[in-house]
Amino acid sequence: MSKIIRTEPGPILSKAVEYHGFVYLPGITARDTGKDIKGQTADVLAQIDAMLEHHGTDKTRLLQATIWVKHIKDRVLMNEVWSPWLPKEGAPARACVQAEMAAPEVLVEIMVTACK
């Protein structure tokens, strides 16, 4: 049976869960929520890159993404950072929806699944 690897498990979530060659990341928000939507998106994507690397994979192996934005009108600006970050012809299956965020200053949250 494959081992489940939990990175920095906490009382309500882990920073990542790896199982059977798949890496599941939780919803990630910007560390600096004083930035605009593009700045927060860049911060989140840098965190995703780091966590995927920690688990021996990268964004070329993305399978799925779920993106929540505070204001759906910001989707266009978020995509201005998201699209160039993606590998050529490597876009994952994706949903992007407007959502009420856990804190008012959070403008974007991204959750991804990748394989190794």
mmCIF file of C-alpha atoms in Angstrom:
data_model
loop_
_atom_site.group_PDB
_atom_site.id
_atom_site.type_symbol
_atom_site.label_atom_id
_atom_site.label_comp_id
_atom_site.label_asym_id
_atom_site.label_seq_id
_atom_site.Cartn_x
_atom_site.Cartn_y
_atom_site.Cartn_z
ATOM 1 C CA MET A 1 0.000 0.000 0.000
ATOM 2 C CA SER A 2 1.306 3.466 -0.890
ATOM 3 C CA LYS A 3 2.283 5.725 1.941
ATOM 4 C CA ILE A 4 0.420 9.018 2.422
ATOM 5 C CA ILE A 5 2.872 11.887 2.899
ATOM 6 C CA ARG A 6 1.532 14.996 4.603
ATOM 7 C CA THR A 7 3.645 18.160 4.502
ATOM 8 C CA GLU A 8 3.326 20.342 7.591
ATOM 9 C CA PRO A 9 0.037 18.848 8.770
ATOM 10 C CA GLY A 10 -2.002 21.130 10.988
ATOM 11 C CA PRO A 11 -5.272 20.869 12.852
ATOM 12 C CA ILE A 12 -7.380 21.710 9.773
ATOM 13 C CA LEU A 13 -5.138 21.174 6.714
ATOM 14 C CA SER A 14 -1.729 20.140 5.444
ATOM 15 C CA LYS A 15 0.494 22.268 3.173
ATOM 16 C CA ALA A 16 0.352 19.324 0.735
ATOM 17 C CA VAL A 17 -0.646 15.689 0.598
ATOM 18 C CA GLU A 18 1.160 13.210 -1.627
ATOM 19 C CA TYR A 19 -0.291 9.821 -2.428
ATOM 20 C CA HIS A 20 0.390 7.286 -5.126
ATOM 21 C CA GLY A 21 2.247 9.733 -7.377
ATOM 22 C CA PHE A 22 -0.222 12.595 -6.971
ATOM 23 C CA VAL A 23 0.382 15.850 -5.101
ATOM 24 C CA TYR A 24 -2.638 17.700 -3.735
ATOM 25 C CA LEU A 25 -2.187 21.294 -2.618
ATOM 26 C CA PRO A 26 -4.737 23.139 -0.485
ATOM 27 C CA GLY A 27 -6.186 26.505 -1.385
ATOM 28 C CA ILE A 28 -3.211 28.865 -1.224
ATOM 29 C CA THR A 29 -3.519 32.593 -0.592
ATOM 30 C CA ALA A 30 -0.952 35.386 -0.828
ATOM 31 C CA ARG A 31 1.422 35.977 2.056
ATOM 32 C CA ASP A 32 1.211 39.734 1.377
ATOM 33 C CA THR A 33 -2.456 40.599 1.049
ATOM 34 C CA GLY A 34 -1.626 44.274 0.647
ATOM 35 C CA LYS A 35 -0.869 43.596 -3.018
ATOM 36 C CA ASP A 36 -3.373 43.923 -5.852
ATOM 37 C CA ILE A 37 -4.881 40.883 -7.619
ATOM 38 C CA LYS A 38 -1.873 40.485 -9.928
ATOM 39 C CA GLY A 39 0.589 40.716 -7.046
ATOM 40 C CA GLN A 40 -1.380 38.249 -4.948
ATOM 41 C CA THR A 41 -1.650 35.843 -7.885
ATOM 42 C CA ALA A 42 2.124 35.983 -8.485
ATOM 43 C CA ASP A 43 2.735 35.290 -4.784
ATOM 44 C CA VAL A 44 0.367 32.307 -4.806
ATOM 45 C CA LEU A 45 1.948 30.857 -7.955
ATOM 46 C CA ALA A 46 5.435 31.181 -6.431
ATOM 47 C CA GLN A 47 4.200 29.239 -3.390
ATOM 48 C CA ILE A 48 2.727 26.569 -5.671
ATOM 49 C CA ASP A 49 6.036 26.278 -7.552
ATOM 50 C CA ALA A 50 7.929 25.855 -4.269
ATOM 51 C CA MET A 51 5.585 23.217 -2.853
ATOM 52 C CA LEU A 52 5.502 21.220 -6.084
ATOM 53 C CA GLU A 53 9.310 21.302 -6.190
ATOM 54 C CA HIS A 54 9.400 20.132 -2.564
ATOM 55 C CA HIS A 55 7.412 17.094 -3.698
ATOM 56 C CA GLY A 56 9.579 16.384 -6.738
ATOM 57 C CA THR A 57 7.295 17.722 -9.435
ATOM 58 C CA ASP A 58 6.465 21.016 -11.139
ATOM 59 C CA LYS A 59 3.793 22.958 -12.984
ATOM 60 C CA THR A 60 4.343 20.946 -16.181
ATOM 61 C CA ARG A 61 2.599 18.106 -14.348
ATOM 62 C CA LEU A 62 -0.524 20.039 -13.287
ATOM 63 C CA LEU A 63 -3.771 18.144 -13.707
ATOM 64 C CA GLN A 64 -6.399 20.354 -12.124
ATOM 65 C CA ALA A 65 -6.801 23.833 -10.640
ATOM 66 C CA THR A 66 -9.581 25.532 -8.745
ATOM 67 C CA ILE A 67 -9.354 29.308 -8.470
ATOM 68 C CA TRP A 68 -11.482 31.536 -6.289
ATOM 69 C CA VAL A 69 -11.467 35.303 -6.832
ATOM 70 C CA LYS A 70 -13.081 37.858 -4.571
ATOM 71 C CA HIS A 71 -14.430 39.790 -7.554
ATOM 72 C CA ILE A 72 -15.105 37.971 -10.825
ATOM 73 C CA LYS A 73 -14.165 41.150 -12.703
ATOM 74 C CA ASP A 74 -10.578 40.517 -11.459
ATOM 75 C CA ARG A 75 -10.462 37.230 -13.386
ATOM 76 C CA VAL A 76 -9.014 39.003 -16.426
ATOM 77 C CA LEU A 77 -6.184 40.554 -14.375
ATOM 78 C CA MET A 78 -5.534 37.274 -12.558
ATOM 79 C CA ASN A 79 -5.287 35.504 -15.935
ATOM 80 C CA GLU A 80 -2.639 38.041 -17.032
ATOM 81 C CA VAL A 81 -0.370 36.424 -14.423
ATOM 82 C CA TRP A 82 -1.766 32.876 -14.584
ATOM 83 C CA SER A 83 -1.521 32.381 -18.362
ATOM 84 C CA PRO A 84 2.197 33.268 -18.798
ATOM 85 C CA TRP A 85 3.012 31.127 -15.736
ATOM 86 C CA LEU A 86 1.537 28.013 -17.340
ATOM 87 C CA PRO A 87 3.787 25.800 -19.471
ATOM 88 C CA LYS A 88 3.092 25.954 -23.201
ATOM 89 C CA GLU A 89 0.159 23.629 -23.969
ATOM 90 C CA GLY A 90 0.182 22.586 -20.305
ATOM 91 C CA ALA A 91 -2.983 24.156 -18.931
ATOM 92 C CA PRO A 92 -4.781 21.983 -16.366
ATOM 93 C CA ALA A 93 -8.505 21.364 -16.127
ATOM 94 C CA ARG A 94 -9.689 24.469 -14.293
ATOM 95 C CA ALA A 95 -12.571 26.230 -12.614
ATOM 96 C CA CYS A 96 -12.546 29.910 -11.638
ATOM 97 C CA VAL A 97 -15.376 31.321 -9.567
ATOM 98 C CA GLN A 98 -16.202 34.334 -7.442
ATOM 99 C CA ALA A 99 -16.289 33.570 -3.732
ATOM 100 C CA GLU A 100 -16.556 35.248 -0.372
ATOM 101 C CA MET A 101 -13.046 34.936 1.037
ATOM 102 C CA ALA A 102 -12.118 34.044 4.607
ATOM 103 C CA ALA A 103 -10.535 37.487 5.051
ATOM 104 C CA PRO A 104 -11.590 40.671 3.214
ATOM 105 C CA GLU A 105 -8.063 41.466 1.992
ATOM 106 C CA VAL A 106 -7.649 38.098 0.231
ATOM 107 C CA LEU A 107 -8.336 38.564 -3.485
ATOM 108 C CA VAL A 108 -7.435 35.126 -4.876
ATOM 109 C CA GLU A 109 -7.040 31.545 -3.665
ATOM 110 C CA ILE A 110 -5.714 28.727 -5.842
ATOM 111 C CA MET A 111 -5.774 24.968 -5.260
ATOM 112 C CA VAL A 112 -4.004 22.527 -7.589
ATOM 113 C CA THR A 113 -3.393 18.824 -8.087
ATOM 114 C CA ALA A 114 -0.328 17.550 -9.917
ATOM 115 C CA CYS A 115 1.257 14.201 -10.650
ATOM 116 C CA LYS A 116 4.896 13.226 -10.331
#
